[in-house]
XYZ file of C-alpha atoms in Angstrom:
605
model
C 37.747 19.739 -23.688
C 38.556 20.238 -19.966
C 42.199 19.800 -18.993
C 42.755 16.836 -16.627
C 45.074 18.953 -14.475
C 42.275 21.462 -13.950
C 40.046 18.622 -12.744
C 42.720 17.370 -10.360
C 43.325 20.847 -8.927
C 39.602 21.477 -8.574
C 38.890 18.279 -6.647
C 42.013 18.698 -4.524
C 40.245 21.682 -2.990
C 37.369 19.397 -1.954
C 38.907 16.340 -0.286
C 36.533 13.386 0.287
C 34.931 13.151 3.712
C 34.813 9.729 5.334
C 31.745 8.230 6.944
C 33.402 8.500 10.354
C 33.947 12.246 9.899
C 30.286 12.740 8.979
C 29.146 10.826 12.061
C 31.535 12.801 14.273
C 30.098 16.093 12.971
C 26.502 14.868 13.401
C 27.215 13.821 16.995
C 28.601 17.289 17.694
C 25.372 18.839 16.408
C 23.274 16.373 18.443
C 24.970 17.610 21.647
C 24.917 14.195 23.281
C 21.555 12.966 21.994
C 21.443 9.328 20.876
C 22.444 9.051 17.192
C 20.332 5.970 16.481
C 17.197 7.311 18.161
C 17.427 10.723 16.539
C 18.806 9.998 13.102
C 17.784 6.494 12.002
C 14.471 5.716 10.334
C 13.357 2.277 11.485
C 11.461 1.396 8.320
C 10.791 -2.251 9.123
C 12.428 -4.967 11.179
C 16.065 -5.171 10.108
C 15.716 -2.252 7.696
C 17.151 0.872 9.291
C 17.573 3.850 6.966
C 20.652 5.969 7.653
C 20.619 9.800 7.536
C 23.304 9.772 4.826
C 25.085 7.369 2.485
C 28.533 7.409 0.912
C 30.140 5.505 -1.957
C 31.953 3.041 0.287
C 28.600 1.611 1.404
C 27.965 0.095 -2.025
C 28.499 -3.656 -2.256
C 28.989 -5.501 -5.531
C 28.128 -3.366 -8.519
C 25.432 -5.181 -10.482
C 22.821 -4.396 -13.095
C 19.166 -4.904 -12.137
C 17.529 -3.464 -15.199
C 15.606 -5.206 -17.929
C 16.979 -6.962 -20.978
C 15.991 -4.268 -23.450
C 17.217 -0.953 -24.818
C 14.860 1.294 -22.824
C 12.634 1.448 -19.740
C 9.272 1.341 -21.534
C 6.237 -0.242 -19.914
C 2.692 -1.240 -20.836
C -0.106 1.073 -19.666
C -2.969 -1.171 -18.551
C -6.545 -0.188 -17.772
C -9.027 -2.438 -15.997
C -12.641 -3.078 -17.044
C -15.462 -5.257 -15.820
C -16.794 -7.350 -18.694
C -20.012 -5.319 -18.475
C -17.967 -2.196 -19.369
C -16.330 -3.708 -22.436
C -17.982 -1.228 -24.803
C -15.767 1.484 -23.237
C -12.514 -0.191 -24.272
C -12.176 1.445 -27.704
C -12.474 4.922 -26.203
C -9.900 4.048 -23.516
C -7.439 2.865 -26.166
C -8.039 6.058 -28.122
C -7.212 8.053 -24.968
C -3.904 6.338 -24.253
C -4.425 2.895 -22.715
C -2.060 0.387 -24.337
C -3.634 -2.803 -23.008
C -6.734 -3.847 -21.089
C -7.586 -6.065 -18.138
C -10.977 -7.776 -18.454
C -12.579 -8.926 -15.200
C -15.292 -11.566 -15.102
C -15.537 -12.981 -18.639
C -18.810 -14.955 -18.670
C -17.997 -18.501 -19.783
C -21.653 -19.559 -19.707
C -22.805 -16.942 -22.211
C -22.414 -18.202 -25.784
C -22.224 -14.609 -27.037
C -19.485 -13.426 -24.654
C -16.599 -14.286 -26.997
C -18.297 -12.472 -29.882
C -18.846 -9.418 -27.663
C -15.170 -9.515 -26.670
C -13.920 -9.641 -30.269
C -16.402 -6.969 -31.381
C -14.984 -4.509 -28.859
C -11.273 -5.388 -28.746
C -8.856 -5.961 -31.595
C -6.919 -8.801 -29.967
C -4.384 -8.766 -32.796
C -3.282 -5.291 -31.702
C -4.331 -4.802 -28.065
C -2.764 -6.980 -25.333
C -5.704 -8.330 -23.328
C -5.454 -9.724 -19.805
C -8.143 -11.885 -18.214
C -8.916 -12.146 -14.483
C -11.750 -13.570 -12.351
C -12.421 -16.547 -14.642
C -13.142 -19.936 -13.070
C -11.695 -22.001 -15.960
C -8.963 -20.600 -18.166
C -8.797 -23.737 -20.356
C -12.470 -23.138 -21.221
C -11.694 -19.490 -21.966
C -8.841 -20.550 -24.245
C -11.221 -22.860 -26.123
C -13.686 -19.989 -26.612
C -10.936 -17.661 -27.849
C -9.737 -20.302 -30.307
C -13.220 -20.960 -31.668
C -14.090 -17.271 -32.089
C -10.743 -16.428 -33.706
C -11.256 -19.224 -36.250
C -14.729 -17.903 -37.085
C -13.161 -14.502 -37.781
C -10.089 -15.883 -39.582
C -7.775 -14.354 -36.989
C -4.363 -15.732 -36.039
C -4.527 -16.771 -32.389
C -0.746 -17.056 -32.128
C -0.451 -13.276 -32.617
C -2.544 -12.469 -29.531
C -0.761 -10.923 -26.544
C -1.995 -10.799 -22.964
C -2.291 -12.989 -19.902
C -4.426 -15.342 -17.842
C -4.600 -14.796 -14.089
C -4.044 -18.488 -13.308
C -2.857 -18.871 -9.709
C -4.138 -21.767 -7.615
C -1.900 -20.790 -4.714
C -3.767 -17.482 -4.454
C -6.982 -19.487 -4.184
C -5.407 -21.337 -1.247
C -4.207 -18.079 0.318
C -7.797 -16.932 0.847
C -9.482 -20.256 1.601
C -6.797 -22.529 3.072
C -7.780 -25.176 0.566
C -7.262 -25.825 -3.119
C -9.986 -25.653 -5.741
C -10.934 -29.371 -5.930
C -7.388 -30.526 -5.046
C -3.742 -29.649 -5.575
C -3.338 -32.489 -8.081
C -6.391 -31.356 -10.074
C -5.125 -27.767 -10.096
C -1.698 -28.819 -11.288
C -3.204 -30.963 -14.061
C -5.264 -27.979 -15.196
C -2.128 -25.828 -15.262
C -0.225 -28.384 -17.322
C -3.056 -28.563 -19.867
C -3.221 -24.770 -20.035
C 0.551 -24.417 -20.467
C 0.774 -27.103 -23.146
C -2.066 -25.540 -25.139
C -0.717 -22.021 -24.671
C 2.735 -22.958 -25.955
C 1.102 -23.943 -29.258
C -1.903 -21.617 -29.482
C -0.987 -18.502 -27.445
C 2.822 -18.360 -27.373
C 2.801 -14.636 -26.490
C 0.472 -15.055 -23.491
C 1.468 -15.113 -19.833
C -0.371 -17.976 -18.119
C 0.814 -18.124 -14.500
C 0.310 -14.977 -12.426
C 2.017 -14.795 -9.036
C -0.302 -12.439 -7.156
C 2.287 -10.885 -4.861
C -0.105 -7.959 -4.303
C -2.063 -10.059 -1.809
C 0.863 -10.124 0.624
C 1.253 -6.350 0.506
C -2.480 -5.687 0.842
C -2.728 -8.031 3.831
C -0.098 -6.132 5.816
C 3.138 -8.014 5.059
C 6.490 -6.302 5.446
C 8.415 -5.493 2.294
C 10.942 -8.274 2.897
C 8.100 -10.759 3.439
C 6.373 -9.526 0.300
C 9.481 -10.229 -1.785
C 10.300 -13.549 -0.115
C 6.771 -14.957 -0.238
C 6.306 -13.989 -3.884
C 9.646 -15.555 -4.840
C 8.767 -18.757 -2.988
C 5.319 -18.647 -4.614
C 6.917 -18.423 -8.068
C 9.575 -21.038 -7.316
C 6.861 -23.483 -6.253
C 5.228 -23.177 -9.674
C 8.578 -23.929 -11.296
C 8.837 -27.033 -9.120
C 5.240 -28.088 -9.854
C 5.767 -27.797 -13.603
C 9.290 -29.203 -13.938
C 8.296 -32.195 -11.780
C 5.726 -32.964 -14.483
C 8.356 -32.797 -17.214
C 7.655 -29.277 -18.471
C 10.739 -27.506 -19.810
C 11.888 -24.270 -18.170
C 11.934 -22.549 -21.561
C 8.183 -23.217 -21.834
C 7.371 -22.088 -18.274
C 9.388 -18.931 -17.605
C 8.158 -16.814 -20.556
C 4.599 -17.548 -19.389
C 4.999 -16.224 -15.845
C 4.280 -12.755 -14.502
C 4.446 -11.309 -10.990
C 1.751 -8.831 -9.963
C 3.102 -6.638 -7.167
C 1.352 -3.799 -5.347
C 3.298 -0.550 -5.024
C 2.993 1.323 -1.734
C 3.818 4.831 -0.532
C 7.455 4.435 0.555
C 8.850 5.810 -2.678
C 12.548 4.943 -2.500
C 11.987 1.648 -0.708
C 9.452 0.580 -3.337
C 12.043 1.219 -6.046
C 14.481 -0.911 -4.051
C 11.811 -3.615 -3.632
C 11.445 -4.139 -7.363
C 15.191 -4.148 -7.922
C 15.708 -6.686 -5.117
C 12.918 -8.953 -6.379
C 14.284 -8.893 -9.929
C 17.815 -9.713 -8.739
C 16.708 -12.615 -6.523
C 14.382 -14.136 -9.130
C 17.285 -14.300 -11.580
C 19.308 -16.073 -8.891
C 16.513 -18.580 -8.171
C 15.774 -19.378 -11.814
C 19.413 -20.247 -12.476
C 19.230 -22.877 -9.716
C 16.577 -24.722 -11.749
C 18.754 -25.050 -14.832
C 20.479 -23.262 -17.655
C 18.302 -20.554 -19.203
C 18.944 -17.573 -21.427
C 19.009 -14.070 -19.935
C 15.622 -13.086 -21.356
C 13.849 -16.081 -19.806
C 15.415 -15.595 -16.373
C 14.164 -12.016 -16.194
C 11.210 -11.373 -13.888
C 8.187 -9.935 -15.696
C 6.611 -7.427 -13.298
C 3.062 -6.128 -13.492
C 2.681 -3.378 -10.907
C -0.684 -2.293 -9.496
C -1.548 0.468 -7.054
C -1.602 -0.526 -3.407
C -5.102 -0.783 -1.982
C -3.767 -0.984 1.594
C -2.939 2.739 1.811
C -5.992 4.133 0.011
C -8.653 6.154 1.815
C -12.351 6.840 1.546
C -12.023 10.232 3.240
C -10.026 12.966 1.496
C -9.910 10.608 -1.463
C -8.241 13.131 -3.798
C -5.085 12.414 -1.805
C -5.192 8.980 -3.438
C -4.189 10.705 -6.686
C -0.978 11.884 -5.006
C -0.420 8.393 -3.629
C -0.850 6.682 -6.996
C 1.425 9.248 -8.659
C 4.404 8.452 -6.422
C 3.550 4.743 -6.616
C 3.556 4.852 -10.419
C 6.895 6.657 -10.480
C 8.413 4.090 -8.108
C 7.055 1.243 -10.240
C 8.518 2.759 -13.410
C 11.918 3.557 -11.913
C 11.947 0.112 -10.285
C 11.637 -1.430 -13.743
C 8.031 -2.643 -14.031
C 7.020 -4.136 -17.376
C 3.359 -3.162 -17.040
C 1.428 -0.879 -14.681
C -2.227 -0.615 -13.686
C -3.143 2.505 -11.696
C -6.289 2.384 -9.579
C -8.715 5.307 -9.547
C -8.792 7.675 -6.587
C -12.380 6.670 -5.704
C -12.208 2.899 -6.206
C -11.859 2.241 -2.464
C -15.476 3.158 -1.769
C -17.492 3.045 -4.999
C -17.448 2.057 -8.659
C -14.717 4.057 -10.361
C -15.925 7.323 -11.882
C -15.089 8.346 -15.450
C -13.083 11.267 -14.070
C -11.135 8.881 -11.846
C -10.349 6.593 -14.785
C -9.165 9.502 -16.892
C -6.853 10.812 -14.167
C -5.414 7.343 -13.483
C -4.595 6.807 -17.143
C -3.158 10.294 -17.600
C -0.790 9.809 -14.662
C 1.028 7.119 -16.618
C 0.873 9.013 -19.904
C 2.536 12.048 -18.280
C 5.324 9.878 -16.839
C 5.923 8.377 -20.267
C 5.287 11.215 -22.710
C 6.295 14.283 -20.670
C 8.699 13.054 -17.995
C 10.292 10.525 -20.400
C 10.838 7.920 -17.688
C 10.627 5.269 -20.396
C 13.982 6.292 -21.874
C 16.575 5.384 -19.218
C 17.334 1.813 -18.119
C 17.622 1.242 -14.336
C 17.622 5.007 -13.645
C 18.185 4.634 -9.894
C 21.477 2.784 -10.340
C 24.285 4.634 -8.597
C 22.080 6.163 -5.899
C 23.863 5.182 -2.690
C 20.575 5.261 -0.767
C 18.621 3.058 -3.194
C 21.554 0.705 -3.801
C 21.984 0.246 -0.045
C 18.242 -0.308 0.463
C 18.237 -2.824 -2.402
C 21.034 -4.820 -0.784
C 19.319 -4.782 2.616
C 16.080 -6.039 1.083
C 17.962 -8.714 -0.848
C 19.550 -9.968 2.381
C 16.341 -9.840 4.453
C 14.123 -11.409 1.785
C 16.662 -14.125 1.011
C 16.809 -15.157 4.684
C 13.019 -15.609 4.713
C 13.087 -17.434 1.369
C 15.680 -19.904 2.690
C 13.573 -20.475 5.802
C 10.626 -21.399 3.553
C 12.860 -23.662 1.454
C 14.017 -25.483 4.587
C 10.366 -26.140 5.481
C 9.900 -27.966 2.200
C 8.879 -25.059 -0.002
C 6.012 -22.650 -0.411
C 3.189 -25.209 -0.356
C 4.493 -26.656 2.905
C 4.794 -23.140 4.375
C 1.160 -22.518 3.430
C -0.111 -25.785 4.831
C 1.717 -25.359 8.153
C 0.368 -21.773 8.428
C 3.810 -20.137 8.444
C 2.868 -17.605 5.738
C -0.419 -16.705 7.437
C 1.103 -16.401 10.912
C 3.952 -14.175 9.743
C 1.666 -11.794 7.857
C -0.792 -11.697 10.756
C 2.012 -10.581 13.094
C 3.200 -7.931 10.643
C -0.336 -6.648 10.074
C -0.973 -6.454 13.833
C 2.186 -4.360 14.268
C 1.138 -2.004 11.454
C -2.373 -1.717 12.883
C -0.980 -0.699 16.257
C 1.280 1.885 14.617
C -1.735 3.339 12.789
C -3.732 3.418 16.033
C -0.834 5.213 17.762
C -0.303 7.461 14.709
C 3.247 6.265 14.182
C 2.023 5.468 10.684
C 0.172 8.511 9.392
C -2.675 8.201 6.900
C -3.517 11.758 5.905
C -7.188 12.638 5.938
C -7.948 9.706 8.228
C -5.804 9.442 11.370
C -4.059 12.768 10.740
C -5.435 16.114 9.543
C -8.983 15.030 8.690
C -11.235 17.313 6.664
C -13.770 18.208 9.365
C -16.439 19.235 6.864
C -16.334 16.052 4.792
C -19.235 13.580 4.865
C -19.093 10.185 3.165
C -21.940 8.087 4.576
C -24.164 8.609 1.530
C -21.346 8.021 -0.980
C -19.855 4.831 0.374
C -20.994 1.945 -1.766
C -19.157 -1.268 -1.053
C -19.853 -4.536 0.656
C -16.963 -5.852 2.741
C -17.048 -9.629 2.792
C -14.340 -10.872 5.126
C -12.838 -14.218 4.230
C -13.500 -17.056 6.640
C -9.942 -18.343 6.452
C -6.594 -17.338 5.075
C -5.288 -13.879 4.274
C -7.302 -10.830 5.269
C -6.897 -8.136 2.631
C -7.788 -4.783 4.169
C -7.027 -1.081 4.031
C -4.950 0.476 6.778
C -7.482 3.303 7.070
C -10.500 1.034 7.533
C -10.655 0.977 11.330
C -10.580 4.785 11.584
C -13.032 5.166 8.722
C -15.443 2.772 10.430
C -15.405 5.025 13.510
C -16.122 8.127 11.473
C -18.864 6.427 9.445
C -20.520 5.358 12.716
C -20.581 8.992 13.833
C -22.060 10.062 10.490
C -24.704 7.341 10.706
C -25.565 8.478 14.237
C -25.823 12.090 13.032
C -28.182 11.113 10.209
C -30.418 9.060 12.472
C -30.550 11.647 15.255
C -30.163 14.862 13.264
C -27.341 15.719 15.633
C -23.539 15.473 15.527
C -21.774 14.967 18.890
C -20.005 18.146 20.021
C -16.614 18.653 21.619
C -15.990 22.041 23.276
C -12.416 23.285 23.689
C -11.860 25.278 26.862
C -8.657 27.176 26.061
C -7.040 29.140 28.874
C -3.681 30.356 30.142
C -0.489 30.102 28.106
C -1.596 31.274 24.643
C 0.940 29.267 22.649
C 0.464 25.989 24.508
C -3.310 26.294 24.649
C -3.407 26.836 20.872
C -1.062 23.919 20.160
C -3.162 21.616 22.320
C -6.401 22.905 20.846
C -5.122 22.039 17.372
C -4.152 18.610 18.650
C -7.668 18.096 20.040
C -9.299 19.276 16.795
C -7.222 16.786 14.849
C -7.887 14.069 17.439
C -11.675 14.256 17.614
C -11.974 15.207 13.958
C -10.794 11.678 13.169
C -14.089 10.443 14.640
C -16.221 12.978 12.786
C -17.194 14.906 15.923
C -18.080 18.590 15.706
C -15.234 20.430 17.447
C -15.941 23.921 18.800
C -12.675 25.862 18.933
C -12.285 29.106 20.887
C -9.892 31.956 21.415
C -8.103 31.813 24.729
C -10.653 32.642 27.452
C -9.852 35.415 29.935
C -10.987 33.169 32.780
C -12.016 29.572 33.402
C -15.382 30.888 34.574
C -15.997 32.539 31.178
C -14.962 29.351 29.412
C -17.414 27.285 31.459
C -20.173 29.806 30.813
C -19.689 29.576 27.036
C -19.390 25.808 27.232
C -22.703 25.565 29.058
C -24.415 27.499 26.244
C -23.000 25.099 23.643
C -24.215 21.998 25.519
C -21.250 19.871 24.436
C -21.004 16.114 24.866
C -17.325 16.369 25.787
C -15.206 19.235 27.107
C -11.457 19.337 26.434
C -9.262 21.597 28.552
C -6.330 23.062 26.597
C -3.617 24.819 28.585
C -0.099 24.318 29.974
C 0.833 21.486 32.341
C 1.490 23.799 35.280
C -1.944 25.447 34.974
C -4.051 22.284 34.722
C -4.415 21.547 38.441
C -5.802 25.025 39.161
C -8.187 24.833 36.182
C -9.441 21.391 37.199
C -10.063 22.584 40.764
C -12.173 25.437 39.420
C -14.132 23.150 37.065
C -14.721 20.629 39.833
C -15.888 23.328 42.247
C -18.364 24.741 39.702
C -20.228 21.412 39.471
C -21.432 22.501 36.014
C -20.164 19.441 34.155
C -19.967 15.689 34.569
C -16.267 15.183 35.346
C -16.360 11.897 33.418
C -16.816 13.958 30.244
C -13.931 16.342 30.934
C -10.681 15.614 29.087
C -7.202 17.064 29.542
C -5.145 17.751 26.394
C -1.646 16.569 27.278
C -0.190 14.336 29.956
C 2.409 15.327 32.524
C 3.566 12.736 35.047
C 4.245 15.582 37.474
C 0.568 16.581 37.665
C -1.420 13.570 36.379
C -2.049 11.939 39.765
C -3.240 15.173 41.356
C -5.633 15.761 38.432
C -6.961 12.207 38.756
C -7.510 12.704 42.487
C -9.694 15.699 41.611
C -11.972 13.408 39.574
C -10.721 13.760 35.978
C -9.180 10.618 34.506
C -9.191 11.227 30.774
C -6.170 12.547 28.875
C -5.364 12.808 25.170
C -1.733 13.037 24.092
C 0.774 11.927 21.466
C 1.261 8.519 23.114
C -2.465 7.740 23.128
C -3.951 4.777 21.320
C -6.310 7.127 19.527
C -8.269 4.335 17.842
C -9.239 2.599 21.084
C -9.912 5.882 22.859
C -12.216 7.195 20.133
C -14.129 3.921 20.290
C -14.540 4.365 24.042
C -15.835 7.931 23.595
C -18.334 6.693 21.016
C -19.482 3.997 23.426
C -19.882 6.625 26.158
C -22.091 8.666 23.805
C -24.103 5.610 22.656
C -22.785 5.805 19.091
C -23.034 2.313 17.620
């Protein structure tokens, strides 16, 4: 046993350093540069991440874990009903529950097929994309009776969420009153027949996948859930019969630590909201979280990177305290999931559980100053938005007056601009594209934009559309547009700017012809003429550009409208423009709009 005096003497040699002392030392190292501009990460509006955290930043010390003795979660795997014969093999390989999409209510044999392939007494089964869950319940009851099975032992969920229907259509299915009546019937029957089933699913994933901020995502989902509590309690349903039958389906994005904080903040606030509705036991007030992979950040190009994305997402979901997790396959953004993709997605969770042992420790991020601070900030930001919605009359009122839609549209527009300006990087798409990759013949999806309501999309879509247009053009014309890099002068700067140009035009799928630094501009023009490029990018230092442009202009070898300068210096830009060259690419460019304009110039449609 260590002597306490030894401990005291040891720590006396390392006195605590205050926050002010840290900031003073950082400012010394910055040599006058602005602390906030250099050191803060502006994650989202009102959510600035500091470069360091200390113990004094912690607010009240509270527990945000789950009401159980470990951090275990349910590994879910998703299947179309047409794939149901694959379920047994998936269970054998580690899936612990299944999600069935598109159960056919009109087929009299569908229930028999379901029971033949899934042991509902043992395997939790979750149903989505069904137009009438009361009808599904009737079919399950009838088939279980034929097989002498005990329906009350079944575990799983129904994806019943009429507010999600409104989110995408700006109208209810039939009417709000009809939807609420259907919910009451379903709840009353489920209490008796399927007591272990979740019935109401708050599809919080839609907010994330439509471009909402993290605070909005939490606030809207909480308001969404609270509205169901109001709808049901107004009809006389007891809280103890509603709460155990609710689940929240969140999407987990790429911001690892912030996603952990998101789940902790949501769980804390839901407990606070539930207690406002009445006295409930701790277990019932706990938020049941089903986490799914974000679709917003997934890519068609360089799709193996999606495996890295879903790995960090899964870890964040586990550490954040999710009760169940569904991981999407790396290729699901552009085609039907491959068997390899399904295997990898399932194994990601199995590794986290069986090898990493993340299922053993409750609320493992507790005590991290960074995550605790982020949790508190999200709690404050989300609660402000939630109260604003409450003051409007609740979630339904906020939907009907377009508040939810308008707020997400503004957030999505801001994110889209940051992607276009490459302030948000999507690897393989708007940064560091694989120049050799071709996807036009693999892509197999039909995008059907909704006429009203939320617009679920992927952040990479706009860039991918540009690249797919180039690939389509190349297939039709047996020719890929070429960009020639005329590198000259300062070796280091010309190389840096050449790499920038390769990355830039690679995002559009153009063929980029790189070169070693030419001995003269004349030699560069000679080689360029042989290549017959569609665009010519000059890569050099700022001070050399005017002389190079004069030489290019005097040669009259190229259309000056197709000459581009890599970089932009205010000191020389006007002189270059006066010589007839008006196109520049640089770090402040709106690359998305500019690539579209180059495609238009080259008749790529």
